Coordinates of C-alpha atoms and ligand atoms in Angstrom, one line a residue:
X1197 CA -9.3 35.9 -31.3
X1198 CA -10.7 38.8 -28.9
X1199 CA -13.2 40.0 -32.0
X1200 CA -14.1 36.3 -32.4
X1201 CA -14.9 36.7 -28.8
X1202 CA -17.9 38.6 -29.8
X1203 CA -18.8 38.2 -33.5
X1204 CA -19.1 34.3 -32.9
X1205 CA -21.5 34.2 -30.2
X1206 CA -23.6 37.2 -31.8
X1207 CA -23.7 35.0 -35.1
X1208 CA -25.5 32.3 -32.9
X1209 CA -22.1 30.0 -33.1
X1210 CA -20.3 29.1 -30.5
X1211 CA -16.7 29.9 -30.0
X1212 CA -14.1 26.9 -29.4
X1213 CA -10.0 28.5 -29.0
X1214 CA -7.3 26.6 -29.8
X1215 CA -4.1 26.6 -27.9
X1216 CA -1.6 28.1 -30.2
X1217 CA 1.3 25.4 -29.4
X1218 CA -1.2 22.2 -30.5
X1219 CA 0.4 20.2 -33.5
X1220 CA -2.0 19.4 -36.8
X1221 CA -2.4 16.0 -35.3
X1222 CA -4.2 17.2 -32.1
X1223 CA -5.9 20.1 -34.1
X1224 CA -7.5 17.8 -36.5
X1225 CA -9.3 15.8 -33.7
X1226 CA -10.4 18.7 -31.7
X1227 CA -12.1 20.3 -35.5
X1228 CA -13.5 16.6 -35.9
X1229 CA -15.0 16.5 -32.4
X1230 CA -16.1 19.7 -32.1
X1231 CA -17.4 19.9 -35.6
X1232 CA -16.3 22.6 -36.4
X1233 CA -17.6 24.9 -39.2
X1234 CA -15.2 27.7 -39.7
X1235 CA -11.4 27.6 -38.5
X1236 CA -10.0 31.2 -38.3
X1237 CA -5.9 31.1 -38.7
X1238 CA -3.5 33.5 -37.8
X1239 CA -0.9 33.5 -40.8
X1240 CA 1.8 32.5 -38.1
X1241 CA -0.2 29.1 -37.7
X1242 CA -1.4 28.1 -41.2
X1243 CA 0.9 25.5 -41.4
X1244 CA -0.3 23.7 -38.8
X1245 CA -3.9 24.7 -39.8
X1246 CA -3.0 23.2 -43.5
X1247 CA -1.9 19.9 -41.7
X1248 CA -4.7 19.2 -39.6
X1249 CA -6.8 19.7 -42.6
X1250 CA -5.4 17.3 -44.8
X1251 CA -5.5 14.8 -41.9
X1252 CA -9.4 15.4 -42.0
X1253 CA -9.5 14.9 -45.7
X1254 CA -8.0 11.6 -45.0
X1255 CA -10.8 10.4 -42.3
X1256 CA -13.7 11.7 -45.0
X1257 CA -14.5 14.9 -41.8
X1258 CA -15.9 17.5 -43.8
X1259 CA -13.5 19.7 -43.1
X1260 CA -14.2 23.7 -42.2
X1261 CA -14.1 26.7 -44.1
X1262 CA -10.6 28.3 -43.7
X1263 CA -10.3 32.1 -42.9
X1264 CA -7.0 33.7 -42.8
X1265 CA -6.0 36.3 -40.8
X1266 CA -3.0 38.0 -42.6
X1267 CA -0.8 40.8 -41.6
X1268 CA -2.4 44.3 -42.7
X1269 CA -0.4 44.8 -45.4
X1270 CA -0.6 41.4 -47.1
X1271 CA -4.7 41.2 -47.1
X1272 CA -4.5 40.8 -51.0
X1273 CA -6.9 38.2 -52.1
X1274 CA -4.1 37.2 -54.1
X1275 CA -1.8 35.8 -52.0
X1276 CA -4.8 33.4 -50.8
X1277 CA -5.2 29.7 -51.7
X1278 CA -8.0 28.8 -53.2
X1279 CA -11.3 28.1 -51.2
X1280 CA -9.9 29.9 -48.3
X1281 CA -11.1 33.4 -47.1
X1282 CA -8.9 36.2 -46.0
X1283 CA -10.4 37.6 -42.8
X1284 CA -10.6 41.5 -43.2
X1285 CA -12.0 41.0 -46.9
X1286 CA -14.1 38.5 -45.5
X1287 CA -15.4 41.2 -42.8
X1288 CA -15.6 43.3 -46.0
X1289 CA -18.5 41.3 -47.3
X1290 CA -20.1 41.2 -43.8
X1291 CA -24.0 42.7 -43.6
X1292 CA -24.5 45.7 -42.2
X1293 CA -27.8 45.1 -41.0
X1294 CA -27.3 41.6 -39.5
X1295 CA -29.3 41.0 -37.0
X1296 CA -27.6 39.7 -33.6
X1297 CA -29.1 35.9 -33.0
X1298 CA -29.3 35.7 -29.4
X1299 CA -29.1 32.6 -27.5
X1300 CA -33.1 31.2 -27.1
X1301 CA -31.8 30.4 -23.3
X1302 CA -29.2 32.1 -21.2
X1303 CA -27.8 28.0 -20.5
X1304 CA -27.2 27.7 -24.1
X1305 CA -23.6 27.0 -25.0
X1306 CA -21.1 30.0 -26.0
X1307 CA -18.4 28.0 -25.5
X1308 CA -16.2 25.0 -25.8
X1309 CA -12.7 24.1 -24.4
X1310 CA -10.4 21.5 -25.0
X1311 CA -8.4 20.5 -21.4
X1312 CA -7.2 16.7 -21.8
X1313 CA -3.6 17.2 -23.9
X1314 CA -4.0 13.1 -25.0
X1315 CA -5.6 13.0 -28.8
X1316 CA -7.8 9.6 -27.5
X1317 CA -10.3 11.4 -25.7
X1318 CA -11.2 15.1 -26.0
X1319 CA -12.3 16.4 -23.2
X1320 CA -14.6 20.0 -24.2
X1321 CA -15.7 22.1 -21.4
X1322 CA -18.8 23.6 -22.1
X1323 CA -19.7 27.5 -21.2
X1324 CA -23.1 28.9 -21.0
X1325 CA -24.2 32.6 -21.5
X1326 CA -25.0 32.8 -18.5
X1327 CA -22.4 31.4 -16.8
X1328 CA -19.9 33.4 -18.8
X1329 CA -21.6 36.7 -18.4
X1330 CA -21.4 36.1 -14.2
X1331 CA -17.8 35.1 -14.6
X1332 CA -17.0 38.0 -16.4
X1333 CA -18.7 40.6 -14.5
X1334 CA -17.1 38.2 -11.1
X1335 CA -13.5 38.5 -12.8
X1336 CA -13.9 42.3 -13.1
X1337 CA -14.9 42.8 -9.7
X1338 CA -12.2 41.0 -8.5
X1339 CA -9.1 42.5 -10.2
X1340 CA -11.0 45.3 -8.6
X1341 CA -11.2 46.9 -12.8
X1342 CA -12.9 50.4 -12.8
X1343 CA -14.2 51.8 -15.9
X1344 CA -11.5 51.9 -18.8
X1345 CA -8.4 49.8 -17.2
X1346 CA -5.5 48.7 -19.6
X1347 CA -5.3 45.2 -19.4
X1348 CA -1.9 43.7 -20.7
X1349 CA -2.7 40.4 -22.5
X1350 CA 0.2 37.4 -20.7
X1351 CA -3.1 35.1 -20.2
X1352 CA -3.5 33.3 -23.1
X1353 CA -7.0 34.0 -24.9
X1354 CA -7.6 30.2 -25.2
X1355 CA -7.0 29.8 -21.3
X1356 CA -10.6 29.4 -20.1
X1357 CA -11.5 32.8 -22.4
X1358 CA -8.3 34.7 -21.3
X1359 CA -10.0 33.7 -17.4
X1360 CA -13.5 35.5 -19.0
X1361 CA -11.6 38.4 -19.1
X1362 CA -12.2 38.9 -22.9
X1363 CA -15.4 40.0 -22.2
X1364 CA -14.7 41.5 -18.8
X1365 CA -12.8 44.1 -20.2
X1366 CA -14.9 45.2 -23.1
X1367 CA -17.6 45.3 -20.0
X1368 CA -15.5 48.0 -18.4
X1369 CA -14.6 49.9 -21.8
X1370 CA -11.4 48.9 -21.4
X1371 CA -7.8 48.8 -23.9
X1372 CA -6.5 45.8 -24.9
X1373 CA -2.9 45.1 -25.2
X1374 CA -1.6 41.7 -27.2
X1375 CA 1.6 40.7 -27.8
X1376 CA 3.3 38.2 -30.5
X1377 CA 5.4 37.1 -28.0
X1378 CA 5.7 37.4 -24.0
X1379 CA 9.1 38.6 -23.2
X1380 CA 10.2 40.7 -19.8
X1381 CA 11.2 43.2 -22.3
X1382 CA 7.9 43.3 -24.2
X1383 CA 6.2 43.2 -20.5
X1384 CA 8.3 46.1 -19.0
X1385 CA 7.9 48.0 -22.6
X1386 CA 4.3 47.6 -22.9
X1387 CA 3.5 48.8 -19.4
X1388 CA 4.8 51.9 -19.6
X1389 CA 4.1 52.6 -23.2
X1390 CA 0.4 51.8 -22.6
X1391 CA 0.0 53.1 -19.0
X1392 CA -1.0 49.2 -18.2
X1393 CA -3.3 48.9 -15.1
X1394 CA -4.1 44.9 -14.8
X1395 CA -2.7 41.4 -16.2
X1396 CA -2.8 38.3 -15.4
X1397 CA -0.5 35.6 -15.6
X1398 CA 0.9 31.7 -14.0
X1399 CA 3.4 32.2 -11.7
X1400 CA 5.9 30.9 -14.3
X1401 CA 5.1 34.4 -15.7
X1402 CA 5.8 36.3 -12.4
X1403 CA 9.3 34.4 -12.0
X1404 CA 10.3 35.2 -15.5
X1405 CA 9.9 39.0 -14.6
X1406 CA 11.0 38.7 -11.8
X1407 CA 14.5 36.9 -13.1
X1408 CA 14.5 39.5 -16.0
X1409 CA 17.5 41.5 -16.8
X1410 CA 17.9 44.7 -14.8
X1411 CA 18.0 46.0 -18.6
X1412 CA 15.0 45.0 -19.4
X1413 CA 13.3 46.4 -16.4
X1414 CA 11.7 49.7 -16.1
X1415 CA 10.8 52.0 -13.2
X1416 CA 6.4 51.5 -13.0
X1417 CA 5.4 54.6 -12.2
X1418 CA 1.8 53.4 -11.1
X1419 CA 0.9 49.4 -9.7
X1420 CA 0.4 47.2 -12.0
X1421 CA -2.1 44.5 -10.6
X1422 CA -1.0 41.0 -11.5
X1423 CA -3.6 38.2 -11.2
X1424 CA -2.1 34.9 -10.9
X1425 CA -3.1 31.2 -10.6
X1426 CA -2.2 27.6 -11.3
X1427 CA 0.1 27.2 -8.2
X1428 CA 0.3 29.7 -5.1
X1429 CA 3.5 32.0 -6.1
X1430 CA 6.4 31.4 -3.6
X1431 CA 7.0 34.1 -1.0
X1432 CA 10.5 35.4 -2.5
X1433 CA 8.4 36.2 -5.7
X1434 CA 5.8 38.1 -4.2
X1435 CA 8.1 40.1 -2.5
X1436 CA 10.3 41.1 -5.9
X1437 CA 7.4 41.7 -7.8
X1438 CA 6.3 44.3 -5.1
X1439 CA 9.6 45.7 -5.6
X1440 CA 9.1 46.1 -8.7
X1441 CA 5.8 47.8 -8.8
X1442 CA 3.1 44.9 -9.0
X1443 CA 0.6 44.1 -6.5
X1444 CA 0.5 40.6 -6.9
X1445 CA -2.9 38.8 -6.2
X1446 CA -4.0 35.0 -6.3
X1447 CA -6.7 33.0 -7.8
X1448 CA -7.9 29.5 -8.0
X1449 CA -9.7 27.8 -10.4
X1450 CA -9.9 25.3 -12.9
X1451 CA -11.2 25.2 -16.9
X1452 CA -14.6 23.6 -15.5
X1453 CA -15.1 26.6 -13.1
X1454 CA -14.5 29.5 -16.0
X1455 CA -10.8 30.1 -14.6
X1456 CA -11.6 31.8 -11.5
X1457 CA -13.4 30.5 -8.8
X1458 CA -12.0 31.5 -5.8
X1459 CA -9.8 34.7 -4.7
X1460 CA -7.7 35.1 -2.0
X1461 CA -8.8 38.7 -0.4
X1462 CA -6.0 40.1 1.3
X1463 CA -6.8 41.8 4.4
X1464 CA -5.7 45.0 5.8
X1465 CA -4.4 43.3 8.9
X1466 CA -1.8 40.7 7.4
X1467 CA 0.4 44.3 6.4
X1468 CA 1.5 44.6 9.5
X1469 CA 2.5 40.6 10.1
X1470 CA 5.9 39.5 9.3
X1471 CA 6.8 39.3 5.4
X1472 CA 6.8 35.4 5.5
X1473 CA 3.7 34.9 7.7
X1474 CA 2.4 37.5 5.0
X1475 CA 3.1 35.5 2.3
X1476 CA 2.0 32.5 4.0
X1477 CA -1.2 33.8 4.0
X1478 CA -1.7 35.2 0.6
X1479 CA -0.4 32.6 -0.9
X1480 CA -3.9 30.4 0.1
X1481 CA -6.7 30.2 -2.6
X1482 CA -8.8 31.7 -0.1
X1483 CA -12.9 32.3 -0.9
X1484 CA -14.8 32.3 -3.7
X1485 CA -16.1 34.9 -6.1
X1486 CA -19.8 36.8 -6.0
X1487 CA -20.9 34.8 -9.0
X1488 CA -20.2 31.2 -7.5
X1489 CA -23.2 29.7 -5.3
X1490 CA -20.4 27.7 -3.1
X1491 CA -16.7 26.1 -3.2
X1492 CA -15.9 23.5 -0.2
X1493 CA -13.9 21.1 1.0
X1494 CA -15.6 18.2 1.4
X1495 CA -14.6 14.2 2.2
X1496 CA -15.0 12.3 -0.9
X1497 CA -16.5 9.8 -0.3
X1498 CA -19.4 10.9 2.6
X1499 CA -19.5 14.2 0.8
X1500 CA -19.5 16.4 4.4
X1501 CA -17.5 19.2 4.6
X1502 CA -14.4 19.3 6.2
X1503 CA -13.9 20.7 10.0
X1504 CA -12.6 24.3 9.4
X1505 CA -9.0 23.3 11.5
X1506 CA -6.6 23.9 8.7
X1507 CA -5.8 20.5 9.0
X1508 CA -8.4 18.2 7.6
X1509 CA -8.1 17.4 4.0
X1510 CA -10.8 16.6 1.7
X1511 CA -11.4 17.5 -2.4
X1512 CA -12.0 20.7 -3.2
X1513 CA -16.1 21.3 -4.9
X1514 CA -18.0 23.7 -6.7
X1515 CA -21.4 24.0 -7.6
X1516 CA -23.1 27.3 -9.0
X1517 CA -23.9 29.1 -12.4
X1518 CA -20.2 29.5 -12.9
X1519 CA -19.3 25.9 -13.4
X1520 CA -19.2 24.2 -16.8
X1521 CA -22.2 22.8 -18.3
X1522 CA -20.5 19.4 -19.3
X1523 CA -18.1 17.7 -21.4
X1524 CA -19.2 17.8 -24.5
X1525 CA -20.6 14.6 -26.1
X1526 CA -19.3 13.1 -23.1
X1527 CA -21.7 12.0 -20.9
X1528 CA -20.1 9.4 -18.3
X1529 CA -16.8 12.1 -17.7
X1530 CA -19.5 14.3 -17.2
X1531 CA -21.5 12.4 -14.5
X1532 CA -18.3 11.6 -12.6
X1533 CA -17.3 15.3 -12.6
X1534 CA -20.4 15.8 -10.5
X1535 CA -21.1 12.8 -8.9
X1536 CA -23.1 13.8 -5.5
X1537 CA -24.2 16.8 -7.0
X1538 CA -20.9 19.1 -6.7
X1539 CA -17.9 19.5 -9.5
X1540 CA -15.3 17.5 -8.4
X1541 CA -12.0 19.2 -9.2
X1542 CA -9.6 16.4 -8.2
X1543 CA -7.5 18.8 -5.7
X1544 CA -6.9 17.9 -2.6
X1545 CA -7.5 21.2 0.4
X1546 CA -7.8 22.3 3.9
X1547 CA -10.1 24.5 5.1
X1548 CA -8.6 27.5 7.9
X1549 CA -10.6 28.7 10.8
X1550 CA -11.2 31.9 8.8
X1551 CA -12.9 30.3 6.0
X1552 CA -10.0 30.6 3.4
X1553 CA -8.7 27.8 1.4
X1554 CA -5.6 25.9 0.7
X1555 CA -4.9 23.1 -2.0
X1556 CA -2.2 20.8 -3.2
X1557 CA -3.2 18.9 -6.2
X1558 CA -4.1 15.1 -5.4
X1559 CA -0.8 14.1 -7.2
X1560 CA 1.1 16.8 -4.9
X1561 CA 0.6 15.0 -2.1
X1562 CA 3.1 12.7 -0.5
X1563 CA 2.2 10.3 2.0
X1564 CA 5.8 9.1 3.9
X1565 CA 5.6 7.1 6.8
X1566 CA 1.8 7.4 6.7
X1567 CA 2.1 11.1 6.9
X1568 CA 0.6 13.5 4.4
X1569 CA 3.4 16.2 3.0
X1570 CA 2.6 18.8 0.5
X1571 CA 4.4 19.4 -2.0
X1572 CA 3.7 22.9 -2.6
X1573 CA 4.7 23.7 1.1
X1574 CA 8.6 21.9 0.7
X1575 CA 8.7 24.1 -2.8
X1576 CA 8.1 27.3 -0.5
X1577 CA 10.6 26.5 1.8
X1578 CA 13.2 25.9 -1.3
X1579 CA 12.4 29.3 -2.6
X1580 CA 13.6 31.0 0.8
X1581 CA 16.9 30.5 0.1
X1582 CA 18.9 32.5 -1.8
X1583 CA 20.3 30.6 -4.0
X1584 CA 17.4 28.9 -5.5
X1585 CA 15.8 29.6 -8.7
X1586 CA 13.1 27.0 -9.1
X1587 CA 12.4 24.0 -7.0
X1588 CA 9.8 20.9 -7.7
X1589 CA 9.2 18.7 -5.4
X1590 CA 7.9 14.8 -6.0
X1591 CA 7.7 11.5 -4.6
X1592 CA 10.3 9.1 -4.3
X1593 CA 9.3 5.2 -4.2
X1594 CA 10.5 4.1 -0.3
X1595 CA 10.8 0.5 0.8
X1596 CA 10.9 1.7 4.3
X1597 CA 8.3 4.8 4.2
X1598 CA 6.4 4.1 1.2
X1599 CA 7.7 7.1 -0.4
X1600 CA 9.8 9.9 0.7
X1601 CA 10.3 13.3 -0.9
X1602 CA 13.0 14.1 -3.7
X1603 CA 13.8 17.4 -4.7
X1604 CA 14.8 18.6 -8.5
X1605 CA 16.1 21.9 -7.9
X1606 CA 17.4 24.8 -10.4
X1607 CA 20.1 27.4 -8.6
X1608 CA 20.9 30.4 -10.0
X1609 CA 23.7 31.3 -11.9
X1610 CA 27.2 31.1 -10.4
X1611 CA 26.0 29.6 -7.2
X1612 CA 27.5 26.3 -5.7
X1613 CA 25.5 24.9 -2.9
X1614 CA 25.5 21.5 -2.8
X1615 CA 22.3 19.1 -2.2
X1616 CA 23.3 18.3 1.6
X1617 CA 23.2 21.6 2.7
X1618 CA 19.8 22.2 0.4
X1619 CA 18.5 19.2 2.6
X1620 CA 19.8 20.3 5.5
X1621 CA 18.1 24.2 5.0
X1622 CA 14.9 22.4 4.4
X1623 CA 15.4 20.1 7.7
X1624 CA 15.8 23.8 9.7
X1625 CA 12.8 25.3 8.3
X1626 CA 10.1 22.0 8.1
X1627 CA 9.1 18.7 10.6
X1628 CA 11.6 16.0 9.5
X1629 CA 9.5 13.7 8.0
X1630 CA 9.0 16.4 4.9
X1631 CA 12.5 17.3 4.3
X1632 CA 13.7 15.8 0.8
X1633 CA 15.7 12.6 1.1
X1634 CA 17.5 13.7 -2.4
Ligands
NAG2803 C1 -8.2 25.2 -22.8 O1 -7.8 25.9 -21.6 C2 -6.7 25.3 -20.9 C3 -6.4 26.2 -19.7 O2 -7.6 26.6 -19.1 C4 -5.5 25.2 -21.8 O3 -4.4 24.6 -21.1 C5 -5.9 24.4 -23.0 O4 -4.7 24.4 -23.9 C6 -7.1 25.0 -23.7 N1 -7.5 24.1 -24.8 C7 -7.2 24.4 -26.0 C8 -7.5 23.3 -27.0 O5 -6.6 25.4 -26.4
NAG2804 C1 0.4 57.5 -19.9 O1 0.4 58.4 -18.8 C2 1.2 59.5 -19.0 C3 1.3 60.3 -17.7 O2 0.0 60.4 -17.1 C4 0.6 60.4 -20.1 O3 1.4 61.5 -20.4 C5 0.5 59.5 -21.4 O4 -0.2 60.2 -22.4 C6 -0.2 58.2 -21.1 N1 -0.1 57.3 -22.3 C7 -1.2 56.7 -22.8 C8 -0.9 55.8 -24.0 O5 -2.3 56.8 -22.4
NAG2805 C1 16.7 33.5 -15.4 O1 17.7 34.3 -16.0 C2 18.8 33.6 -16.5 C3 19.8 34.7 -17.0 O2 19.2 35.7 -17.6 C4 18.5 32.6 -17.5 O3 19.6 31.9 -17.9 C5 17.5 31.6 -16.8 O4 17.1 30.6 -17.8 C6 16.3 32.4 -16.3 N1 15.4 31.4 -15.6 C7 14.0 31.5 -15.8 C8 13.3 30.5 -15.0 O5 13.5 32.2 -16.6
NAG2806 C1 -3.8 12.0 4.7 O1 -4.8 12.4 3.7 C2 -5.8 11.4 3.5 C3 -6.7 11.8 2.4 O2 -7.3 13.0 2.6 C4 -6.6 11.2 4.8 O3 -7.5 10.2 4.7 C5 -5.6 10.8 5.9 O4 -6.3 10.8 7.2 C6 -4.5 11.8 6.1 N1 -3.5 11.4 7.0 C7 -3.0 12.1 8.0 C8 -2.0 11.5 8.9 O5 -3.4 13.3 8.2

């Protein structure tokens, strides 16, 4: 997938990934929409590959040319069914003297992802050139890469490009380092085997190294810097990962904005604030990135920008090079995404009095009693006690408030709190009104 990253776009094609965890069903209407001309597997995946095929004989798609990727030792035509090509002979075959066909404008397409999960309407986010060189070059600059880092591969390639960082680390002649399968073993392993300077990672990653095994840990001689995103990490994670030799920095983005759109820069002055108001403070999505023209928080329905009082909420919106081109062969999503001339990403935000962000996704929001309560901020309380492992927080249907908060929550092993005193932790540490009910 990372050579695909390259050869695809230099053949004048444009590149579309494929989650590895789809089923044939969902594979077969992402080849159909995207119309596909080639379909690279890996041999782990052919399977799946085979079935979505089949199901694309049955609906008269012309279905793509199949190219194998074998292990190294079984690249034998032999073993190959026929019709199908096996990807280092096929390479063998290649033209020295190709000539690269570059895109006739920097907006044309390099790229298309697949976001919605549902198999009744695709949507493809569409990447230009342009915008994929800038997010890049941004992405780089922001993991604060110097020439030849190590980058440790837990972002899945067909995450928004592995966050541009496919070509951001070729950019900065850098080595990288994939694995079959993400395990705190493999992570711990790998870093010190390969002298690993960057990754990247949700913050499902984070808490699965940072719940690891003392036995799978090793001592990191030199800070790894860890990118995450999706949801701010919890404070307790921060803190363990620093132990443990990360330096743990946050993003926000979305597919449509290339993965990263905004960065939370920490600043020299929050080290000597108290770990939690530290934490706190990191943990916001913060400003956005040198290649994108302008994020905000605007209302969503007069489109003006949100008084900077850390208190106001509005939707968060992008506009700039670094946001998609469209959904492809989808016009009307498209026009909604950027009804009023921004990218509407659907998350709801405050803006502070420093110009840094914070969001809760629309559906994290629960309005009790006409209040607004974040989920995200309850789930930050749960993880400062000690006994909790994971905590989500949703809403509960109320007769009396409308809804109230209800907590699922995950302890660790051998503990025995009980839900009252959960609740009654959460009622010390928030305003009433947004401690969970259950
Ligand atoms: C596209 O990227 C998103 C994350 O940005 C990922 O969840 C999704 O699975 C990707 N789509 C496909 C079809 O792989
Ligand atoms: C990692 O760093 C150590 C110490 O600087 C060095 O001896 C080793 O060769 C490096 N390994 C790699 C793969 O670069
Ligand atoms: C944390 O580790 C324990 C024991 O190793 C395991 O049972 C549990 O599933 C882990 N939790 C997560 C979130 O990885
Ligand atoms: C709750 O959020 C909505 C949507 O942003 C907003 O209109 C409303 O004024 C907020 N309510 C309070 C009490 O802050």
């Amino acid at each position: 997938m990372y050579e695909l990253h390259f050869a695809v776009p230099m053949a004048g094609a444009i590149l579309c990934t494929l989650n590895t965890r789809l089923d044939s069903a969902m594979v077969s209407v992402l080849l159909a929409h995207s119309e596909a001309k080639v379909l690279f597997v890996d041999h782990g995946l052919l399977e799946i590959a085979r079935g979505a095929l089949d199901l694309l004989a049955k609906t008269n798609t012309k279905p793509p040319i199949l190219v194998l990727i074998s292990e190294r030792d079984d690249s034998s035509p032999t073993s190959i069914v026929p019709g199908t090509y096996e990807y280092e002979s096929f390479l063998e075959t290649g033209d020295v003297g190709f000539e690269i066909r570059r895109p006739k404008s920097e907006l044309d397409p390099i790229s298309v992802n697949y976001t919605s999960g549902t198999t009744s309407r695709p949507k493809g986010v569409v990447y230009s050139h342009r915008g994929a060189y800038l997010n890049s070059l941004s992405t780089v600059f922001l993991h604060g890469m110097s020439s030849m880092p190590v980058y440790l591969w837990t972002v899945p390639m067909f995450h928004c490009n592995g966050w541009c960082l496919t070509w951001g680390v070729a950019a900065q002649g850098g080595t990288n380092i994939c694995l079959r399968n993400v395990s705190p073993k493999k992570i711990f392993e790998n870093i010190v085997l390969h002298n690993v300077t960057h990754m990247g990672g949700a913050p499902t990653v984070l808490n699965m190294i940072v719940n690891s095994s003392v036995s799978d840990q090793k001592p990191i001689s030199r800070k790894v810097t860890i990118f995450t995103g999706g949801s701010p990490p919890p404070p307790q994670i921060f803190f363990k990962m620093e132990e443990l030799g990360f330096s743990v920095n946050h993003l926000y983005g979305l597919t449509e904005t290339y993965g990263p759109g905004t960065y939370c820069v920490l600043k020299p002055e929050w080290d000597s604030l108290p770990p939690l108001q530290q934490s706190k403070l990191k943990a916001r999505q913060g400003t956005q990135h040198l290649g994108l023209e302008d994020v905000d928080i605007l209302d969503p329905i007069t489109m003006e920008s949100v008084p900077a009082d850390g208190k106001t909420m509005g939707e968060v919106m992008f506009r700039g090079n670094t946001v998609m081109s469209g959904y492809f062969k989808d016009l009307q999503a498209t026009e909604e995404a950027f009804k009023g001339g921004w990218f509407r990403s659907g998350d709801l935000a405050v803006k502070h009095p420093d110009g840094y962000r914070n969001k809760g996704r629309l559906k994290d929001i629960i309005i009790s009693g006409g209040e607004n309560i974040s989920t995200v901020e309850v789930e930050m309380v749960f993880y400062g006690h000690p006994e909790v492992l994971e905590a989500a927080v949703v809403a509960r249907p109320d007769n009396h408030w409308g809804q109230t908060p209800c907590a699922f929550v995950k302890l660790k092993e051998g503990s025995c709190v009980d839900a009252q005193e959960l609740i009654r932790f959460c009622r010390d540490h928030l305003p009433h009104y947004m401690a969970p009910k259950q």
